[in-house]
Structures are given as structure tokens and as C-alpha cells.
Amino acid sequence: MKRNDFIKTSSLAIAGTILNPLVSCLPKKSKEPEQVTLLERRNWGRNIIFKAKNLEEPSSVEELQELMSKVGFKKGLGSTHSYNDIADSPLTQISLRKLNKIISIDESNSTVTIEGGIKYEELAPQLHERGFALANLASLPQVTVAGACATGTHGSGTENGSLATVVREMEICLADGQLLNLSREINPDIFDGLVVNLGGLGVITRLVLEIQPTYDARQDIYLDLPLENVIGNFDEIMSSGYSVCLFTKWQNDILDQAWIKRRVDQPVVDLGSEFFGGRLCDRNIHPIIDMSAEACTDQMGKVGPWYDRLPHFRINAMPSAFDELQSEFFVPIEHAGEAIRAIAKLGDKFLPYLYISEIRTIAADNLWMSQFYKRDTVAIHFTWKSNWPEVQKLLPLIEAALAPFSIRPHWGKLYTINKKTIQESYERFPDFLQLLKTYDPDGRFRNAYLNRIIYT
Ligand SMILES: Cc1cc2nc3c(=O)[nH]c(=O)nc-3n(C[C@H](O)[C@H](O)[C@H](O)COP(=O)(O)OP(=O)(O)OC[C@H]3O[C@@H](n4cnc5c(N)ncnc54)[C@H](O)[C@@H]3O)c2cc1C
């Protein structure tokens, strides 16, 4: 089903519930699809119906400031790509989609200043045109920079930090409309607590990001690597490119695809036709092998700009399967082998409900609420079919299998780990809570998610 048809035929469901989009998208018999009114707003994945009664879209920071002082409960909204209710509000969601410009580029300091609603797909081509690039991108460019940084969104690469690690300055509009400017240089004691903020501090109106000279990249894919080869040579495999991602359905002790993304401004060695038991792929493919590769960035070693190679999905294309749910869990990289083995044992249980899993690596950082805080990390991601009742049963199995390795979940995806476990896994959690209480003393940016996971 195409996305437009899917949206047109979506019908009413229970507000504020994570639900099965397949059930909720059945056409209503009494009306033609084009007559059906969308009575609820949902996230991109269509598994969450937002409870917020209002959606505000200010066209200037001044308009936002005025609005902020008028509304009670509120929350910044990005491109709605999170799979849980982190971006919801009991009353008003505020989208900065109209504030999506590059404000300036400072060549001498290697920074770009951007408005709070810009998406990577809007930012990246403009940066490239002007001779600049970002260090890394996620699997898709369609998300906002502010939303991605708020949840610790990441790409891959043993030397690459999450997307939030390049933030140098932020402007936050607080609940009373006051603008607060904070920077790594001037506020070194708290800045690390502000960037991965779960949307709890205020609405981010401006960000300053580190940039670098633009570069080209290529990606090469190898198929069917024996699992034990991958586990036995994990560091070497994950360091064989600037960004390396492995995809698997956890069947037959095989890692189905290794996507090796390399910058061509750095030495590129010939990896040959065989790579740790896998064979070089001779066509463009989708991570979900049965899907058309049309939406995917070019492969087979074809060189192109960084923003059209580091993500798996192209700008202006439908990323992933759309009709899906996502979960992702993080453990310290030293446990990569044991963690992968523990998940592989559950493979047959996942099979009916799993589109694909992805394994990536992320470098440690110092951001208090980052899933990569002080630890080089391996990420194990699951793209599920839209069957929440079954996925809900599988998540505790995964979480239990990874528990011995000090697991952290992705803030913007689906998980069932409890508040206590989460809070205990973040050393600086009490300091973050204090920041929330300082900048949002009346709890205007609180929502069900923050009440469930963060507020004590
Ligand atoms: C197909 C798909 C692929 C994905 N791939 C990856 C991946 O490769 N790596 C990865 O780590 N994640 C990935 N994700 C998850 C996604 O990157 C995160 O959920 C991210 O937060 C989404 O950004 P968004 O702009 O949609 O933010 P939203 O989901 O709209 O919001 C997320 C959080 O940011 C806050 N927020 C947004 N804008 C503002 C603002 N201006 N001011 C204050 N707070 C704000 C919200 O309040 C909320 O707390 C993927 C998701 C999808 C659907």
C-alpha cells in the first residue's frame, strides 16, 4: 500500500494508544476513502495517535515566544519519526517546520547555525553545495536535527559519535517565552546535559553544529557472512569502513548483509570479492531484501556526496518499509559478541514478526543522557512488522537477553524496560533531572513519556 493511500484510508482508533496500524487503517465501509476525514494526528510510523489537542506551527521565533507564554502544557515536535509518545503533549505540540533555514555558515570556526525546525534532508544538500559536510547521518535524512539530537539519534562508525555530538550551541525557548542561549564554550558545566534532552527543557529554536569540508563516499555490500566470522572479527569488520552496518534476520547463523560505507577522501583499500566469508553484492539492494532498492542510496562502489551515501535511504524517498515498528538496544562494545549470540538464539521466535535487524557501532561521548555516555557501543536494532501485540511480547525477551550487558534502549523507539533500570544506567541522571526542574520548573514540557520514564 502506498503511503498516501494508507493515510487516506486511516480511520479512528483509540486516542493515545500504541496500536496496530494494519488494523486501524482498514477503510470505512460507509465512505469513499477520499471523504474520510483524519480525525486524529499520528506519528510518521502511524502507531501512535497523539493526545495533544493542538498543533501550533509558528512562522517566527517572536510568534513562538508569544505563543509559549499563552499555552500551558506543550512540547516541541520534529518530523514525528519517533515510534513512542516522546513527542506528544497533554495539550499543545509545537512544530518549527516553518523555521527550516540555514542562518549562517562560519567558515573560520567550521560551524553552521540553523533554525530549530530544519531536517537533515534540507540542510545536507545546501551544506554540500557550499563546500561543507556533517560528520555523520542516520539511516534516513528525513528527520529534524533538533528531534534527532533530542533522542540521541545515531548512524554508524566505531570512530563516529551520535549526531548530537556535533552540537556546539543551542537557543532554547523556555515555557514563559524567554530565550536562553547556551554554548559548550560558555556553559561547559551543563552543556553536556542539554543536547540529548528528550524535548523536556523547552523548544529548541537555533542550533550551531560543527561542520567540515565536504567529502564524497561510496558503499559496498557483502552478502551472507557466517555469524561466527562476524563475532570473531567484529572490531576489524566494523572498522573496515567509515560507517559499517550489518543486517540480519537471525537465520541459519548468517549475517545477511554488510554495508561498508567509505569516505573517498581517506585511503580506500580493495576489499576484494570475498569479505570474511561473505560475497560481494553485484546489484543495488534494500536492507529488507524483498523490497525494491529504488529508495536506497547508490551502492556497488559508486562514488557520491556524503549525504547520499551515509544514510541507507535517499532524500525524497520512502525510508525503510514504512508499515513497521522499530526498537533498538545498546550495550558496551566489549560485549558485542556475547550480545549478538544472545539475540541470535532468539532468532526463530522473531522470524514471523521481523522485517530485519541492524547492527551498528557508535563512539562514546560525554552527553549525560546519551545512550553512548562514556561507552563505545554496539547497537542492535529491530525493524518489526506492524504487529504490536506480538512485538510487545518479544521485547521483554530481548531486554532480558541483553540485561547482563548493561542495556540502554533508544529513547525514540519501542521498549518495555522499566524506569528504575533506565535511570540507574545513566550516571548523570540526577543532574539531568535537576536541569529539567531548573529550566522547566512548572513542568510545562512534561508528557506521559517523561512522567513514565524520567520524573520520579
Ligand atoms: C524510518 C526510520 C528510520 C530511523 N533511523 C534511525 C537511525 O538510523 N538512527 C537512530 O538513532 N534513529 C533512527 N530513527 C529514529 C529517529 O531518528 C528518532 O526517533 C528521532 O528523534 C526522530 O526525529 P524527529 O524530528 O522525527 O523528532 P520527533 O520524533 O518529532 O521528536 C523526538 C523528540 O524531539 C523533541 N523535539 C523535536 N523537535 C524539537 C524542538 N525543536 N525543540 C525541542 N524538542 C524537540 C520532541 O519533543 C521529542 O522529545 C528512525 C526512525 C524512522 C521512522
XYZ file of C-alpha atoms and ligand atoms in Angstrom:
509
model
C 0.000 0.000 0.000
C 1.352 3.436 -0.892
C 1.784 5.924 1.944
C -0.880 8.318 0.545
C -3.483 5.574 0.244
C -2.554 4.412 3.695
C -3.104 7.859 5.190
C -6.371 8.441 3.298
C -7.843 5.176 4.485
C -6.752 5.526 8.083
C -9.747 5.536 10.389
C -10.424 6.348 14.006
C -8.664 4.488 16.766
C -8.322 4.870 20.496
C -6.554 8.153 21.260
C -3.102 7.999 22.785
C -2.645 4.274 22.296
C 0.144 2.397 20.609
C -1.845 0.335 18.186
C -1.588 -1.936 15.244
C -1.632 0.315 12.180
C -2.781 -2.575 9.986
C -5.982 -2.917 11.972
C -6.533 0.801 12.230
C -6.040 1.518 8.529
C -8.952 -0.565 7.271
C -11.177 1.607 5.050
C -14.538 2.664 6.459
C -17.310 0.955 4.531
C -19.739 3.876 4.740
C -17.498 6.420 2.994
C -15.323 6.626 -0.069
C -11.664 6.853 1.045
C -11.333 10.476 -0.141
C -14.297 11.520 2.031
C -12.793 10.113 5.198
C -11.622 12.930 7.458
C -8.494 12.419 9.506
C -9.827 12.891 12.994
C -6.588 12.222 14.727
C -2.963 13.104 14.217
C -0.339 10.392 14.314
C 3.415 9.967 14.214
C 5.174 9.082 10.950
C 5.031 5.349 11.723
C 1.251 5.725 12.393
C 1.448 3.549 15.516
C 0.900 6.485 17.908
C -2.170 8.695 17.981
C -1.154 11.999 19.520
C -3.203 13.057 22.538
C -2.278 16.716 22.086
C -5.400 18.629 21.125
C -3.493 21.407 19.367
C -0.708 21.648 16.841
C 0.921 25.060 16.558
C 3.298 25.978 13.736
C 4.763 29.424 14.396
C 6.483 31.166 11.486
C 8.936 33.164 13.565
C 10.725 32.939 16.899
C 8.778 36.004 18.073
C 5.499 34.259 17.256
C 6.738 31.212 19.143
C 7.663 33.330 22.177
C 4.226 34.908 22.248
C 2.568 31.537 21.881
C 4.670 29.969 24.621
C 3.534 32.424 27.207
C -0.111 31.680 26.335
C -0.282 27.881 26.293
C 0.020 25.549 29.284
C 1.393 22.073 28.601
C 3.416 21.971 25.381
C 6.197 20.070 23.631
C 8.459 20.580 20.628
C 7.575 18.363 17.676
C 10.031 17.364 14.947
C 9.183 15.262 11.915
C 7.306 12.736 14.150
C 9.645 9.833 13.334
C 9.781 8.530 16.924
C 7.902 5.279 17.496
C 6.709 6.083 21.011
C 4.894 9.007 22.637
C 8.055 11.013 23.468
C 6.923 13.915 21.244
C 3.335 14.041 22.478
C 1.889 16.615 24.877
C -1.201 16.655 27.080
C -2.228 19.871 25.303
C -0.142 21.500 22.539
C 2.564 20.273 20.182
C 4.739 22.937 18.638
C 6.310 22.230 15.268
C 9.001 24.530 13.900
C 8.663 23.122 10.384
C 8.364 26.686 9.025
C 11.674 27.587 10.663
C 13.864 25.410 8.495
C 16.624 27.652 7.207
C 20.374 27.803 7.455
C 21.048 31.070 9.313
C 24.776 31.311 8.587
C 27.973 29.391 7.963
C 31.078 30.418 9.859
C 33.994 29.134 7.775
C 36.687 30.203 10.210
C 35.073 28.323 13.108
C 33.765 25.456 10.925
C 30.191 25.800 12.140
C 26.716 26.154 10.679
C 23.894 27.934 12.513
C 20.457 26.510 11.751
C 16.848 27.134 12.689
C 15.163 24.675 15.052
C 12.881 23.016 12.503
C 15.344 22.119 9.741
C 15.608 18.498 8.589
C 18.840 16.827 7.528
C 17.393 16.425 4.014
C 17.053 20.228 3.853
C 20.383 21.009 5.490
C 22.732 18.462 3.906
C 22.468 19.340 0.162
C 22.836 23.060 0.936
C 25.900 22.393 3.071
C 27.419 20.249 0.327
C 26.767 22.921 -2.298
C 28.630 25.408 -0.157
C 31.570 23.014 0.302
C 30.737 21.567 3.730
C 29.558 18.359 5.354
C 28.482 16.842 8.643
C 30.469 14.046 10.268
C 27.644 11.520 10.036
C 23.956 10.892 9.359
C 21.299 8.395 10.465
C 19.808 5.770 8.145
C 17.352 8.356 6.833
C 17.738 12.112 6.185
C 14.053 12.979 6.717
C 14.263 13.716 10.470
C 14.835 17.140 12.069
C 18.204 17.978 13.585
C 16.581 19.106 16.860
C 14.445 15.955 17.114
C 17.338 13.644 16.268
C 19.667 15.257 18.817
C 16.951 15.196 21.492
C 16.785 11.377 21.299
C 20.455 10.512 20.719
C 19.895 9.515 17.096
C 22.997 7.940 15.540
C 24.481 6.498 12.384
C 27.352 4.017 12.488
C 31.141 4.037 12.724
C 33.490 2.971 15.501
C 35.033 6.468 15.470
C 31.765 8.382 14.961
C 29.731 9.826 17.820
C 25.960 10.234 17.675
C 24.510 13.152 15.683
C 24.165 15.143 18.926
C 27.933 15.215 19.459
C 28.443 17.975 16.861
C 26.175 20.469 18.651
C 28.184 23.460 19.917
C 25.467 25.964 20.829
C 21.707 25.928 21.387
C 18.975 28.507 21.752
C 16.047 27.271 23.819
C 12.669 28.937 24.150
C 11.518 28.278 27.714
C 7.946 27.801 28.876
C 7.433 31.529 29.545
C 8.741 32.538 26.114
C 12.175 33.564 27.345
C 15.081 32.719 25.004
C 18.132 31.100 26.523
C 21.462 30.861 24.679
C 23.860 28.208 25.833
C 27.148 27.019 24.404
C 29.774 24.391 25.021
C 32.335 27.163 25.480
C 30.409 29.409 27.861
C 28.427 26.759 29.773
C 30.809 23.767 29.893
C 29.419 22.566 33.235
C 25.881 21.918 31.944
C 26.098 21.877 28.145
C 26.583 18.106 28.015
C 23.268 17.738 29.824
C 21.300 19.882 27.393
C 21.750 18.291 23.993
C 20.123 14.868 24.387
C 17.181 16.450 26.177
C 14.131 14.304 25.281
C 12.313 17.539 24.478
C 11.983 18.258 28.192
C 13.737 21.615 28.527
C 11.920 23.840 26.052
C 11.611 24.350 22.310
C 14.973 24.444 20.519
C 14.920 27.415 18.142
C 18.547 27.518 16.973
C 21.490 25.140 16.872
C 25.139 25.610 15.994
C 26.746 22.474 14.567
C 30.343 21.563 13.762
C 30.938 21.103 10.038
C 33.907 20.007 7.934
C 34.964 20.269 4.287
C 32.609 18.278 2.093
C 33.582 14.776 1.022
C 32.402 12.004 -1.242
C 31.772 8.437 -0.183
C 30.985 5.010 -1.615
C 29.259 1.972 -0.262
C 29.938 -1.683 -0.989
C 27.787 -4.536 0.215
C 28.751 -8.106 1.050
C 26.192 -10.872 1.447
C 25.892 -13.862 3.765
C 28.738 -13.560 6.262
C 28.892 -16.518 8.667
C 27.828 -15.334 12.137
C 30.897 -16.777 13.855
C 33.181 -14.950 11.397
C 31.454 -11.704 12.302
C 31.663 -12.333 16.046
C 35.291 -13.472 15.833
C 36.357 -10.444 13.777
C 33.860 -7.876 14.984
C 36.250 -4.971 15.546
C 38.016 -5.496 12.232
C 34.746 -5.743 10.305
C 33.170 -2.711 11.956
C 36.366 -0.694 11.358
C 36.642 -1.691 7.697
C 34.778 1.459 6.670
C 33.951 4.925 7.945
C 30.461 3.608 8.737
C 29.618 -0.100 8.716
C 26.123 -1.566 9.190
C 25.198 -5.244 9.340
C 21.704 -6.517 8.548
C 20.336 -9.896 9.581
C 17.131 -11.871 10.053
C 18.995 -14.068 12.584
C 18.545 -17.202 10.490
C 20.981 -20.032 9.722
C 23.845 -18.409 11.656
C 24.292 -15.886 8.849
C 24.633 -12.107 8.863
C 22.767 -11.345 5.641
C 24.327 -8.028 4.555
C 27.363 -5.926 5.484
C 27.072 -2.329 4.206
C 30.549 -0.771 4.166
C 30.485 2.998 3.687
C 33.839 4.626 2.984
C 34.921 8.212 2.501
C 36.945 8.563 -0.655
C 38.985 11.442 0.782
C 40.548 8.772 3.025
C 42.553 5.765 1.772
C 40.228 3.155 0.225
C 41.666 -0.354 0.018
C 40.275 -3.002 -2.299
C 38.227 -5.351 -0.098
C 38.042 -7.991 -2.840
C 35.172 -10.183 -3.913
C 35.054 -12.035 -0.605
C 34.860 -10.437 2.848
C 35.036 -12.609 5.990
C 33.195 -15.367 4.155
C 30.649 -13.023 2.539
C 30.435 -12.373 -1.223
C 30.410 -9.004 -2.952
C 26.904 -7.945 -3.972
C 26.601 -7.031 -7.655
C 23.352 -5.034 -7.587
C 21.705 -2.325 -5.508
C 19.645 -3.858 -2.703
C 17.286 -2.819 0.120
C 18.061 -3.907 3.705
C 14.719 -5.757 3.550
C 15.864 -7.904 0.677
C 12.441 -8.402 -0.944
C 11.857 -4.669 -1.273
C 12.867 -2.594 -4.286
C 16.177 -0.759 -3.871
C 14.751 2.352 -5.552
C 14.577 4.262 -2.261
C 18.126 3.265 -1.279
C 21.299 5.263 -1.740
C 23.614 4.048 -4.516
C 25.822 1.039 -3.841
C 28.377 -1.087 -5.762
C 31.191 1.352 -5.045
C 29.595 4.244 -6.941
C 31.019 7.478 -5.554
C 28.611 10.238 -4.483
C 28.184 13.031 -1.937
C 28.324 12.116 1.756
C 24.618 12.811 2.339
C 23.671 10.400 -0.457
C 25.816 7.516 0.842
C 25.942 7.643 4.672
C 22.143 7.177 5.035
C 20.651 4.000 3.601
C 17.697 5.915 2.181
C 17.687 8.761 -0.315
C 16.314 12.239 0.180
C 12.710 12.393 -1.129
C 12.301 8.610 -0.952
C 10.234 6.488 1.417
C 12.691 5.225 4.027
C 12.521 1.646 5.262
C 9.264 -0.337 4.935
C 7.007 2.421 6.407
C 4.461 -0.161 7.605
C 6.683 -1.109 10.543
C 7.648 -0.624 14.185
C 11.172 -0.119 15.497
C 13.146 -0.968 18.647
C 16.846 -0.582 19.346
C 19.075 -1.531 22.248
C 22.632 -0.506 23.105
C 25.355 -2.369 25.010
C 29.058 -1.609 25.564
C 31.087 -2.727 22.572
C 33.199 -5.132 24.603
C 30.062 -7.284 24.946
C 29.273 -7.216 21.213
C 29.979 -10.918 20.606
C 28.042 -12.196 23.624
C 25.147 -9.809 22.941
C 24.886 -10.845 19.279
C 24.985 -14.538 20.256
C 22.277 -13.998 22.891
C 19.982 -12.349 20.342
C 20.763 -14.905 17.617
C 19.427 -17.648 19.923
C 16.008 -15.923 19.844
C 16.014 -15.698 16.039
C 13.282 -18.251 15.386
C 10.920 -16.504 17.800
C 11.383 -13.216 15.891
C 11.057 -14.625 12.403
C 7.306 -14.163 11.784
C 7.358 -10.592 13.091
C 10.719 -9.235 11.969
C 11.490 -7.406 8.732
C 15.174 -7.021 9.556
C 17.695 -6.335 12.339
C 20.624 -3.977 12.042
C 23.902 -3.916 13.982
C 25.888 -0.663 14.182
C 28.629 0.870 16.336
C 28.789 4.314 17.923
C 31.721 6.041 19.659
C 31.465 7.065 23.321
C 30.504 10.641 24.223
C 30.031 12.797 27.329
C 26.391 13.807 26.841
C 24.625 12.940 30.094
C 21.505 11.296 28.635
C 23.178 9.888 25.552
C 22.843 6.143 25.166
C 26.581 6.256 24.371
C 27.581 8.160 27.505
C 31.150 7.141 28.313
C 30.932 3.897 26.400
C 31.823 2.755 22.905
C 28.662 0.980 21.903
C 27.161 -1.711 19.738
C 23.559 -1.063 18.686
C 21.150 -3.896 17.896
C 18.092 -2.626 16.062
C 14.832 -4.352 15.082
C 12.506 -3.288 12.274
C 9.303 -5.131 13.132
C 6.194 -5.821 11.107
C 3.273 -3.734 12.420
C 2.029 -6.272 14.933
C 2.268 -4.532 18.287
C 0.560 -7.299 20.324
C 3.263 -9.788 19.255
C 6.166 -7.318 19.279
C 5.162 -6.331 22.798
C 5.697 -9.947 23.862
C 9.106 -10.187 22.187
C 10.646 -7.023 23.640
C 10.982 -8.365 27.218
C 12.799 -11.438 25.830
C 15.332 -9.244 24.053
C 15.690 -6.942 27.032
C 16.260 -9.933 29.355
C 18.833 -11.441 26.971
C 20.772 -8.145 26.895
C 20.287 -7.236 30.569
C 23.591 -8.819 31.701
C 25.426 -6.388 29.405
C 24.009 -3.160 30.862
C 21.416 -2.424 28.214
C 20.080 1.019 27.251
C 17.119 1.496 24.860
C 16.765 4.074 22.055
C 14.761 6.992 23.520
C 12.652 7.305 20.353
C 11.791 3.656 19.715
C 9.713 0.924 21.390
C 10.875 -0.764 24.591
C 9.463 -2.100 27.853
C 12.442 -1.600 30.194
C 11.312 -0.003 33.437
C 12.079 3.438 34.779
C 14.368 2.232 37.595
C 16.616 0.226 35.268
C 16.835 3.124 32.843
C 17.558 5.731 35.465
C 20.216 3.551 37.097
C 22.023 3.112 33.797
C 22.619 6.875 33.444
C 25.233 8.091 35.907
C 24.279 11.740 35.373
C 20.530 11.104 35.583
C 20.102 13.100 38.850
C 21.873 16.063 37.248
C 19.641 15.876 34.172
C 16.553 15.781 36.386
C 17.851 18.882 38.140
C 18.314 20.612 34.759
C 14.709 19.799 33.819
C 13.488 21.225 37.104
C 15.626 24.344 36.690
C 14.602 25.176 33.132
C 11.022 23.910 33.297
C 10.111 24.479 36.968
C 6.357 24.195 36.360
C 6.678 21.012 34.292
C 5.109 22.557 31.156
C 7.125 20.245 28.861
C 6.214 17.136 30.809
C 4.237 14.493 28.988
C 3.190 10.900 29.640
C 6.552 9.589 28.386
C 8.643 11.826 30.647
C 6.339 11.074 33.593
C 6.694 7.348 32.949
C 10.470 7.223 32.430
C 12.172 10.336 33.794
C 10.275 12.155 36.520
C 10.441 10.408 39.857
C 12.367 5.017 9.146
C 13.110 5.462 10.374
C 14.480 5.304 10.422
C 15.181 5.704 11.576
N 16.536 5.556 11.579
C 17.243 5.891 12.687
C 18.654 5.750 12.725
O 19.304 5.411 11.742
N 19.292 6.021 13.895
C 18.615 6.417 15.018
O 19.248 6.609 16.067
N 17.279 6.621 14.987
C 16.586 6.374 13.859
N 15.229 6.582 13.822
C 14.590 7.219 14.992
C 14.559 8.742 14.836
O 15.766 9.251 14.366
C 14.299 9.421 16.188
O 13.108 8.955 16.716
C 14.276 10.961 16.080
O 14.049 11.517 17.334
C 13.215 11.457 15.124
O 13.363 12.855 14.915
P 12.076 13.741 14.646
O 12.498 15.005 14.019
O 11.065 12.936 13.935
O 11.613 14.027 16.144
P 10.220 13.693 16.861
O 10.010 12.229 16.817
O 9.165 14.558 16.318
O 10.575 14.146 18.350
C 11.565 13.478 19.086
C 11.900 14.274 20.348
O 12.476 15.527 19.996
C 11.763 16.590 20.596
N 11.822 17.728 19.675
C 11.691 17.721 18.339
N 11.892 18.958 17.846
C 12.126 19.763 18.906
C 12.419 21.135 19.058
N 12.534 21.986 18.024
N 12.603 21.609 20.311
C 12.540 20.793 21.386
N 12.282 19.484 21.285
C 12.080 18.972 20.067
C 10.360 16.044 20.823
O 9.705 16.731 21.878
C 10.680 14.614 21.202
O 11.043 14.570 22.554
C 14.499 6.243 12.691
C 13.102 6.421 12.623
C 12.415 6.061 11.466
C 10.943 6.270 11.403
